[in-house]
PDB file of C-alpha atoms and ligand atoms in Angstrom:
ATOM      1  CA  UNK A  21      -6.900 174.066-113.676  1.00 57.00           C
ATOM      2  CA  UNK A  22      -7.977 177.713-115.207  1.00 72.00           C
ATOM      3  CA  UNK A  23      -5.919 178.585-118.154  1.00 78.00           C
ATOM      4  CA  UNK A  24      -4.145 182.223-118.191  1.00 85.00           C
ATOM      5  CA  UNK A  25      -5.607 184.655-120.858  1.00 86.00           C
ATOM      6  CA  UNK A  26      -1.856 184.024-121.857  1.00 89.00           C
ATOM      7  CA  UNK A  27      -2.547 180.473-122.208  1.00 86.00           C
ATOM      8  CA  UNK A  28      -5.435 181.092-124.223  1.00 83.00           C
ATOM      9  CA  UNK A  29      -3.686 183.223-126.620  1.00 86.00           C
ATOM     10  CA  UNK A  30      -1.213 181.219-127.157  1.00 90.00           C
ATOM     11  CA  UNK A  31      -3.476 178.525-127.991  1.00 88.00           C
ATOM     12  CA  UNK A  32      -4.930 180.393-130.621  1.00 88.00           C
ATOM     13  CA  UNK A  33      -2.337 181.251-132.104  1.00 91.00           C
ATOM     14  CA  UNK A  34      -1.355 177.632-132.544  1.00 94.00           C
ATOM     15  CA  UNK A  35      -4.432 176.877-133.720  1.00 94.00           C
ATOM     16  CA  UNK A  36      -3.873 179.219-136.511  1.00 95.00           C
ATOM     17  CA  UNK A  37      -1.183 178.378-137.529  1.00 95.00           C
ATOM     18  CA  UNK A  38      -1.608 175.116-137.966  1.00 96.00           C
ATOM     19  CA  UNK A  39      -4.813 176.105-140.119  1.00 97.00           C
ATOM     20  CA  UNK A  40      -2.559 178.486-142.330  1.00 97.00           C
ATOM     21  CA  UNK A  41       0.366 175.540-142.356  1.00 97.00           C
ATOM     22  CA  UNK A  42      -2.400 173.447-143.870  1.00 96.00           C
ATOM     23  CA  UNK A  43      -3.658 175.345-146.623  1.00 97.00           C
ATOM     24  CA  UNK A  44      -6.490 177.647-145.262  1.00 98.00           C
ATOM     25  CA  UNK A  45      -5.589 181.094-146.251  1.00 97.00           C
ATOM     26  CA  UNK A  46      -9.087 182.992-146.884  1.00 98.00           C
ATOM     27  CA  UNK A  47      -8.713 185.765-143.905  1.00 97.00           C
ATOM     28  CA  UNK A  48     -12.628 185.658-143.389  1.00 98.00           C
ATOM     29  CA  UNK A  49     -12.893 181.846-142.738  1.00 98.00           C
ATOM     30  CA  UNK A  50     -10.050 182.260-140.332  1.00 97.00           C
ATOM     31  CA  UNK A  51     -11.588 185.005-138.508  1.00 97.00           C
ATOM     32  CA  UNK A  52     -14.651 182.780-138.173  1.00 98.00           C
ATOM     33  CA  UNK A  53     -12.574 179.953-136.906  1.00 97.00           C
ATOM     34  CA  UNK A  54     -10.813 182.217-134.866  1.00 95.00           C
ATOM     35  CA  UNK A  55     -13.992 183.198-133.573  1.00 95.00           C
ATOM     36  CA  UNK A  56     -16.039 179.679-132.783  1.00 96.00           C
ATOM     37  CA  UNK A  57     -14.390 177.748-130.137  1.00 94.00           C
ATOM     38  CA  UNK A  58     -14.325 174.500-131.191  1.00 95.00           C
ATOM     39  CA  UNK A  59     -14.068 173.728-127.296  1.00 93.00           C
ATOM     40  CA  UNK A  60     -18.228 173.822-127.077  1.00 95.00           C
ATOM     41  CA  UNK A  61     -19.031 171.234-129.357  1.00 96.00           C
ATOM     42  CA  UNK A  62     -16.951 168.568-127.838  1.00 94.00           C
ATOM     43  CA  UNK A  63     -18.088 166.559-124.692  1.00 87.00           C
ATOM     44  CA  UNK A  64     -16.284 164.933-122.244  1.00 86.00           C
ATOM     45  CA  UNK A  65     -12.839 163.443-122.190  1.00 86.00           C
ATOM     46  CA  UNK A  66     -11.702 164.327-125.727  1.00 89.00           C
ATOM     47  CA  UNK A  67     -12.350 167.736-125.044  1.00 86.00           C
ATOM     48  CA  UNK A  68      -8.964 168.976-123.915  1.00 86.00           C
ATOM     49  CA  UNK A  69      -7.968 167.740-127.245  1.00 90.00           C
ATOM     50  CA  UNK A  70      -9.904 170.160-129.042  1.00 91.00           C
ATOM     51  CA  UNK A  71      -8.056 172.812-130.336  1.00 91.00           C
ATOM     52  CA  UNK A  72      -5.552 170.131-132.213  1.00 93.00           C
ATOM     53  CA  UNK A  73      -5.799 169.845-135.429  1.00 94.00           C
ATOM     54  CA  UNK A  74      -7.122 166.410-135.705  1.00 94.00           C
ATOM     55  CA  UNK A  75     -10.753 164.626-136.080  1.00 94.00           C
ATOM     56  CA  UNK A  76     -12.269 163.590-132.615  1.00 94.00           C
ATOM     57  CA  UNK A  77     -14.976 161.236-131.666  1.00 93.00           C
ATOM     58  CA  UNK A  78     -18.194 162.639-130.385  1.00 92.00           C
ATOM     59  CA  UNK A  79     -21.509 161.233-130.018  1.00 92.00           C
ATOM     60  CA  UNK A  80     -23.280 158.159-132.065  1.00 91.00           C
ATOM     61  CA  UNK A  81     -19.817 156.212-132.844  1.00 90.00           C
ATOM     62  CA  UNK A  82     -19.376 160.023-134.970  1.00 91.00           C
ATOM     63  CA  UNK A  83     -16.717 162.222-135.347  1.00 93.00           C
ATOM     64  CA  UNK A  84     -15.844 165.880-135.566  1.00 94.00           C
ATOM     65  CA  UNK A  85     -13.755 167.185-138.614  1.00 94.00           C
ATOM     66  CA  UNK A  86     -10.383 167.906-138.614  1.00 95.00           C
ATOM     67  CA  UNK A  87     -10.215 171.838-138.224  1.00 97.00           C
ATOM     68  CA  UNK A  88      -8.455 172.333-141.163  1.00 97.00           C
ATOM     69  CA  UNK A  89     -10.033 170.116-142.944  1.00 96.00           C
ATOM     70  CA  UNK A  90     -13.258 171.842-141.874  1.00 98.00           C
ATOM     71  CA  UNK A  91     -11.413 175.381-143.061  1.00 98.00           C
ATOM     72  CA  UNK A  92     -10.333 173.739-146.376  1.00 97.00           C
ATOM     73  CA  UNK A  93     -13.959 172.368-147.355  1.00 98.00           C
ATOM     74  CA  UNK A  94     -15.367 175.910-146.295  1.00 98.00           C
ATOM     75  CA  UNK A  95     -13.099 177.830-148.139  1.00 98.00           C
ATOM     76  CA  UNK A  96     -13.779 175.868-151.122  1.00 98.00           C
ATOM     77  CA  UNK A  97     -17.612 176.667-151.143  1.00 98.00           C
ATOM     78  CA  UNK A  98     -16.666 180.524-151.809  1.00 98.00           C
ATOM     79  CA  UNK A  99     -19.622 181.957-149.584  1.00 98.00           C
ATOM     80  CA  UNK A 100     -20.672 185.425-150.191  1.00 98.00           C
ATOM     81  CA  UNK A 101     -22.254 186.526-147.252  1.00 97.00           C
ATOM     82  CA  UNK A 102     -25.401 186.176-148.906  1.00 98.00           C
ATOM     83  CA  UNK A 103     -25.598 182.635-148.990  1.00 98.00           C
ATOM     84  CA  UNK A 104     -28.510 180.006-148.149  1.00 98.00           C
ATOM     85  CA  UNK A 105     -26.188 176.777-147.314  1.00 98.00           C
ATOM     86  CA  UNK A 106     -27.696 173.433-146.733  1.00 98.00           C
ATOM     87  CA  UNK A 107     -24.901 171.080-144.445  1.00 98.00           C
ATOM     88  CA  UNK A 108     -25.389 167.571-144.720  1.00 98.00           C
ATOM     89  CA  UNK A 109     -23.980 165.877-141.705  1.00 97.00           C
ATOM     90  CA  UNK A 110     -24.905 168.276-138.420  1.00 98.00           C
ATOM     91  CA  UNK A 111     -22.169 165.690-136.593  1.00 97.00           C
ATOM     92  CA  UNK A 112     -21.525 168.392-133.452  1.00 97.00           C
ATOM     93  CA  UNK A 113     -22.437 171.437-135.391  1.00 98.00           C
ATOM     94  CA  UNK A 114     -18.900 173.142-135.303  1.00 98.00           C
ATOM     95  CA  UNK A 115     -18.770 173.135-139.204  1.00 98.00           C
ATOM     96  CA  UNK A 116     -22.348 174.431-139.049  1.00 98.00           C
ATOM     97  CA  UNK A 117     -21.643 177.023-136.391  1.00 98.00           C
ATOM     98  CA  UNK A 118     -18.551 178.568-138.744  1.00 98.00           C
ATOM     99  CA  UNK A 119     -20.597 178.644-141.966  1.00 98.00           C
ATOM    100  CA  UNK A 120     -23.297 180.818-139.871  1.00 98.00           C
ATOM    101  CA  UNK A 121     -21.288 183.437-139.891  1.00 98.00           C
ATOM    102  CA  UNK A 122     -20.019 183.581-143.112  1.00 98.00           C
ATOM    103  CA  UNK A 123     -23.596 182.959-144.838  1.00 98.00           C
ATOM    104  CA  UNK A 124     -27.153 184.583-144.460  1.00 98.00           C
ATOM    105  CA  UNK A 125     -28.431 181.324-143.457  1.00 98.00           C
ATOM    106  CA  UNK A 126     -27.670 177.709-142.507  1.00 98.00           C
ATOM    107  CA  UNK A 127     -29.606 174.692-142.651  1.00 98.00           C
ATOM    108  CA  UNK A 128     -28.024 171.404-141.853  1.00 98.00           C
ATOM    109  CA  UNK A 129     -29.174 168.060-141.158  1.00 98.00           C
ATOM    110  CA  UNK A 130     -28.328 164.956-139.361  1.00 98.00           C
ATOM    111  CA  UNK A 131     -29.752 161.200-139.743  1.00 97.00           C
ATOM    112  CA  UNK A 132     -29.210 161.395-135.601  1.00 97.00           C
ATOM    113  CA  UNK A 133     -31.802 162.720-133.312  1.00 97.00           C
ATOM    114  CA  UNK A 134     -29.369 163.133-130.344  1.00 96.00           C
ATOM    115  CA  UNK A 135     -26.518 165.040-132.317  1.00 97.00           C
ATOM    116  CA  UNK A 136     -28.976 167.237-133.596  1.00 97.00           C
ATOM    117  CA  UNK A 137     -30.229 167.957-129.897  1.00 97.00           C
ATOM    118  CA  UNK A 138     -26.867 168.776-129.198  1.00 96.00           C
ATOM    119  CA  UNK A 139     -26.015 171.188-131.381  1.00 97.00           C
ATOM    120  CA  UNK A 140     -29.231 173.053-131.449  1.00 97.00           C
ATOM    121  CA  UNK A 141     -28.498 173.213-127.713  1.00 97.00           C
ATOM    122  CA  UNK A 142     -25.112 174.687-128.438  1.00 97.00           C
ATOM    123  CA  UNK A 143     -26.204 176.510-131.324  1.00 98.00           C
ATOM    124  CA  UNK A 144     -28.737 178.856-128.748  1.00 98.00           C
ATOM    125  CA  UNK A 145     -25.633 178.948-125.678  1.00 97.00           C
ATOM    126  CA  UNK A 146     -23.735 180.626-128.320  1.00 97.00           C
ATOM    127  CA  UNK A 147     -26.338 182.842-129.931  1.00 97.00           C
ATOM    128  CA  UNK A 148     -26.305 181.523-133.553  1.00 98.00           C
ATOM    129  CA  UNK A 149     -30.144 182.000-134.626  1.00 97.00           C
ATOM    130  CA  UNK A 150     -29.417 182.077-138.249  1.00 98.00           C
ATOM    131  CA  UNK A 151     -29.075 178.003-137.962  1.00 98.00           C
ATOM    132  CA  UNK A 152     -31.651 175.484-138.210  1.00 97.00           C
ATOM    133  CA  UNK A 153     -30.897 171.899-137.386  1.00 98.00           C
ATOM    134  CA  UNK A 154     -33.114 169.034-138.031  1.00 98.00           C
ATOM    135  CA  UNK A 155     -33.463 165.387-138.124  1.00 97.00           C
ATOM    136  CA  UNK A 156     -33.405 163.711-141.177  1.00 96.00           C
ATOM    137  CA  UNK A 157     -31.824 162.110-143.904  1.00 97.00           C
ATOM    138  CA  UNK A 158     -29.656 164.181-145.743  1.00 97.00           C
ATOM    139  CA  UNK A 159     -29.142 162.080-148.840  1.00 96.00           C
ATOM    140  CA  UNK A 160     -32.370 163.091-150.064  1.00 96.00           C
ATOM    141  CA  UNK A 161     -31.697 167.025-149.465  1.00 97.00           C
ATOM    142  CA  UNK A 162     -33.637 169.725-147.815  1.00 98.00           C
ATOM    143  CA  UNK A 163     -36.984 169.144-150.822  1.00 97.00           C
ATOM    144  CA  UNK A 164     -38.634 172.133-148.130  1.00 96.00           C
ATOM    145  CA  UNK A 165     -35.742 174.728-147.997  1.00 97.00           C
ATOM    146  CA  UNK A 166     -34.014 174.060-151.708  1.00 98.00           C
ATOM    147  CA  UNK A 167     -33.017 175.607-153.744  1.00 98.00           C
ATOM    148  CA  UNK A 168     -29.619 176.397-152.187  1.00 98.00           C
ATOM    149  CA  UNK A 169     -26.804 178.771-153.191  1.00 98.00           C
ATOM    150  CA  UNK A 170     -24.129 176.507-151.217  1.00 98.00           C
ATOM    151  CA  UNK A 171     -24.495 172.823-150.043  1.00 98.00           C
ATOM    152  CA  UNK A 172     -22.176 170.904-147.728  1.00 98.00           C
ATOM    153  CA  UNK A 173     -21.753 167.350-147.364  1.00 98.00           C
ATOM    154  CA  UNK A 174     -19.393 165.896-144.750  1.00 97.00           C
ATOM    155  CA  UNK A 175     -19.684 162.281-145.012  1.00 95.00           C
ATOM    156  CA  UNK A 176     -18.431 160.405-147.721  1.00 95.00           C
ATOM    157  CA  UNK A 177     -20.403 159.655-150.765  1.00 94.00           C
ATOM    158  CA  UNK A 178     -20.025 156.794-153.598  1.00 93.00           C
ATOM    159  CA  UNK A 179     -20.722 159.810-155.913  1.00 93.00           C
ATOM    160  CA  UNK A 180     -22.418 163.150-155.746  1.00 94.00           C
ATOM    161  CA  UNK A 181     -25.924 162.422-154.616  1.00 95.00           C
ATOM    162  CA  UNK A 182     -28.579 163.233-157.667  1.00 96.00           C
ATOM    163  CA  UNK A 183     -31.251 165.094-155.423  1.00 97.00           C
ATOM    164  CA  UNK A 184     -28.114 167.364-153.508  1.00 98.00           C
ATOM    165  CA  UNK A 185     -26.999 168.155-157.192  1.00 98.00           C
ATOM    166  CA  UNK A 186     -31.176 168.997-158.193  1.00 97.00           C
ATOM    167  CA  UNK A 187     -31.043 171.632-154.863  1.00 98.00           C
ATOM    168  CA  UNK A 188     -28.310 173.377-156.307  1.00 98.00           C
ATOM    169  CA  UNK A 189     -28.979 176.632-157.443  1.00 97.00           C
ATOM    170  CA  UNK A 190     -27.581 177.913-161.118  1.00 97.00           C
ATOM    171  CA  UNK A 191     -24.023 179.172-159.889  1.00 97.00           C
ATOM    172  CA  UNK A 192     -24.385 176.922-156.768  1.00 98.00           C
ATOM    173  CA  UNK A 193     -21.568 175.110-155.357  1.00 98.00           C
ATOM    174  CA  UNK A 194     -21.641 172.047-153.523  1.00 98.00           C
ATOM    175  CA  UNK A 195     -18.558 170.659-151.526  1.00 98.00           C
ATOM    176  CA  UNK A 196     -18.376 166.980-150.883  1.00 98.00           C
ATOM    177  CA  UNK A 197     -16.092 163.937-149.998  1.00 97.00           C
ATOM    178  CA  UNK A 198     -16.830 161.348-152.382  1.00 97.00           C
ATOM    179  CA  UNK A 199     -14.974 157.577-152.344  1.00 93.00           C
ATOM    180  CA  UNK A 200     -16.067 154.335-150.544  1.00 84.00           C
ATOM    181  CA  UNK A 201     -15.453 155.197-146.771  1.00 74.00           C
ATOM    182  CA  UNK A 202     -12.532 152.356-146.234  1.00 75.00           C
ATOM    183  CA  UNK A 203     -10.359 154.172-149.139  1.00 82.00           C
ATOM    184  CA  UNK A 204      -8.796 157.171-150.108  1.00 87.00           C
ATOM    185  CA  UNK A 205     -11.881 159.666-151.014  1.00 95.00           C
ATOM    186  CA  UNK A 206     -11.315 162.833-152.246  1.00 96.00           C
ATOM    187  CA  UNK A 207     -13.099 165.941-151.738  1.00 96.00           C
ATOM    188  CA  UNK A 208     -14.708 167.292-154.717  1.00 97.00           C
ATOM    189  CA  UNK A 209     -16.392 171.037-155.810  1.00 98.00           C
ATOM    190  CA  UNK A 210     -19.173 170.961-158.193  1.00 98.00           C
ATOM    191  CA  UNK A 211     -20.373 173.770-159.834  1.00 98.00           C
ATOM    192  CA  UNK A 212     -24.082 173.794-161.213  1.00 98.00           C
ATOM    193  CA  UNK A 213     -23.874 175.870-164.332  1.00 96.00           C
ATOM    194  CA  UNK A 214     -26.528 176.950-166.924  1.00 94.00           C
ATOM    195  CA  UNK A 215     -26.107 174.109-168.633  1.00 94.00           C
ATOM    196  CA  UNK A 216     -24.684 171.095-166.381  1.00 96.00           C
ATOM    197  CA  UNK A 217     -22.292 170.516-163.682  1.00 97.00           C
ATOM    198  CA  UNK A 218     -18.391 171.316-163.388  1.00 98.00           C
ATOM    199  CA  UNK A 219     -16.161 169.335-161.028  1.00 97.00           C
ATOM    200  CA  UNK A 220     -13.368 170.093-159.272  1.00 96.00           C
ATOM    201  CA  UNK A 221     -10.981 167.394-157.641  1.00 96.00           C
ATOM    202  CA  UNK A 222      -9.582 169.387-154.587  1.00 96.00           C
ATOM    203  CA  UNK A 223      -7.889 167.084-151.940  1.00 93.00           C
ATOM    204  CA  UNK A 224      -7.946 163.461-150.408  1.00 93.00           C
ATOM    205  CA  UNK A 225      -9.647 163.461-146.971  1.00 93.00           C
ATOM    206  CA  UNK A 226     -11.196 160.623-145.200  1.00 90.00           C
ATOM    207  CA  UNK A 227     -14.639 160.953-143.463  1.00 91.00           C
ATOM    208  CA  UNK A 228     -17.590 158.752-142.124  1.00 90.00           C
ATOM    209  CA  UNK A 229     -19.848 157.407-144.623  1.00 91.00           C
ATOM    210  CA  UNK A 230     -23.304 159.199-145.741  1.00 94.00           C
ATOM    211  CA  UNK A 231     -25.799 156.019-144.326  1.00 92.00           C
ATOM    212  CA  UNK A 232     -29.341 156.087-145.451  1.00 89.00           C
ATOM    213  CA  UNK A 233     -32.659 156.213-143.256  1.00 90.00           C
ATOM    214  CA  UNK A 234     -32.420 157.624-140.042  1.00 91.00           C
ATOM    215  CA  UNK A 235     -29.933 156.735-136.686  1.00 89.00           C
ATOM    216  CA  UNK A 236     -31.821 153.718-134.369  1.00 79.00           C
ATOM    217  CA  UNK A 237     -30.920 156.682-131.371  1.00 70.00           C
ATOM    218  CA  UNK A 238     -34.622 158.499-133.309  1.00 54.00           C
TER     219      UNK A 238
HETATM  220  N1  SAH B  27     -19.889 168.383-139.789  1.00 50.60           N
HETATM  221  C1  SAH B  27     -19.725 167.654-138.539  1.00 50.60           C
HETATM  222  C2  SAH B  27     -18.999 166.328-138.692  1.00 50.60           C
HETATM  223  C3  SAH B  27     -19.804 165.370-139.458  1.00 50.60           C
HETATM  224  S1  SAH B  27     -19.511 163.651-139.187  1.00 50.60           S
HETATM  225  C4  SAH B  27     -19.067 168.514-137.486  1.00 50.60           C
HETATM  226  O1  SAH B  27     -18.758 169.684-137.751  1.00 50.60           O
HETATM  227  O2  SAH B  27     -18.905 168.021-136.367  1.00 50.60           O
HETATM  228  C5  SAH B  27     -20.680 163.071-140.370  1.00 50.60           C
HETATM  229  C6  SAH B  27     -22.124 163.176-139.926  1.00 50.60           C
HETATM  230  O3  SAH B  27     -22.929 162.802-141.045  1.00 50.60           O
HETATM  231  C7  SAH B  27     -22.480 162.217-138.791  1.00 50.60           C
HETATM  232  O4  SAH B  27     -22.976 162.936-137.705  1.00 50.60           O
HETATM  233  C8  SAH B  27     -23.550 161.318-139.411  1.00 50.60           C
HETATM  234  O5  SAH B  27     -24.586 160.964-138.505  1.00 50.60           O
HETATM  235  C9  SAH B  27     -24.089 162.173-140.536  1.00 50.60           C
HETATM  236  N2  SAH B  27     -24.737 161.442-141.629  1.00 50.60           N
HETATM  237  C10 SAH B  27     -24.346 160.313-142.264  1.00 50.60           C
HETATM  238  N3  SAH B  27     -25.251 159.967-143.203  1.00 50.60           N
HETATM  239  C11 SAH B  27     -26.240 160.903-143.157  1.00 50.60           C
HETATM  240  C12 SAH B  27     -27.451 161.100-143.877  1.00 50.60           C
HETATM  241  N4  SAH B  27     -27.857 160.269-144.836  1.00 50.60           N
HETATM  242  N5  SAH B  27     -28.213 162.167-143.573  1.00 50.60           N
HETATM  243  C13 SAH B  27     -27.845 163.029-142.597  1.00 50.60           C
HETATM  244  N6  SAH B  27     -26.712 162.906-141.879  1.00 50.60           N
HETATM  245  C14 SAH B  27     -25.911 161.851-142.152  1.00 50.60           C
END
């Protein structure tokens, strides 16, 4: 069954709110999240699920973020417009696809060749060319692309990973869950200054782990 443009509105609106309820107040991430709908980057069954505000499972035993969990970690990174982001953690690329229009450019990575397939295939149905997704193992960074004004993480680390923290610009911010993935981890935002690294603890969240080496799917 077709929904009503009434429907859809309404659904919005929901979604929304529940994003505001939650803590996500910055009016330009939630005109980007108003603006990707997170209906394209989930398959199958679960996707009449997804504009509720809760994680769902997508491809490679994965998941998608929580959308205001996703809103929360982006407002933390403080993007400028101007920004080159590295994501680490492609998942279904709906985080990816919001931070490409908030920032000049968006790398992000995945240790899964079939997620990444995925969302580049979304990525060009939607028209987002400022993305580039690739396969590979984000624990090690982007050595290529970096330095980067913003970096991402969304799986869980024991701690910050040392190469992320050398890709980090002066200024740089990087956003990242860090705790062992069966307990409370908490989302943390470090700041690379001139001389060392300030850290932020900004919420508890719960997220896959960061695995090293690449899926068995590549
Ligand atoms: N940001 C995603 C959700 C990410 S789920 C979204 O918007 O849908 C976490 C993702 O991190 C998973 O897809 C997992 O494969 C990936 N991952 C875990 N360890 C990784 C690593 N070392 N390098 C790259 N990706 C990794």
């Amino acid at each position: 069954m077709s929904e009503s443009p009434e429907d859809i509105a309404q659904r919005k609106m929901q979604f929304l709110f529940a994003l505001r309820s939650r803590g996500v107040t910055d009016s330009n991430v939630l005109n980007a999240m108003e603006r990707v709908d997170r209906g394209h980057f989930i398959r199958g069954t679960f996707a009449e699920r997804a504009y509720d505000d809760m994680p769902l499972p997508i491809a490679c035993g994965q998941t998608i973020s929580q959308p205001s969990v996703v809103g929360l970690m982006t407002q933390a990174l403080r993007l400028t417009g101007r920004d080159k982001v590295l994501e680490v953690g492609t998942g279904s690329g709906y985080q990816a696809a919001i931070l490409s229009l908030l920032a000049r450019r968006v790398y992000t990575v995945d240790r899964h060749r079939r997620l990444v397939a995925d969302a580049n295939a979304t990525f060009r149905q939607l028209d987002l060319t400022n993305i580039t997704a690739l396969t590979v193992d984000g624990s090690f960074g982007l050595p290529d692309q970096a330095p980067f004004d913003r970096i991402l993480v969304t799986a869980a680390a024991e701690d910050p990973p040392g190469p992320l923290l050398a890709q980090l610009k002066p200024g740089g911010i990087m956003v990242v869950p860090v705790g062992q993935s069966d307990a409370v981890q908490h989302l943390i935002r470090v700041t690379r200054t001139e001389t060392g690294f300030d850290y932020d603890e900004l919420l508890p969240v719960r997220f896959v782990p960061l695995v090293e080496g690449l899926g068995r799917d590549t």
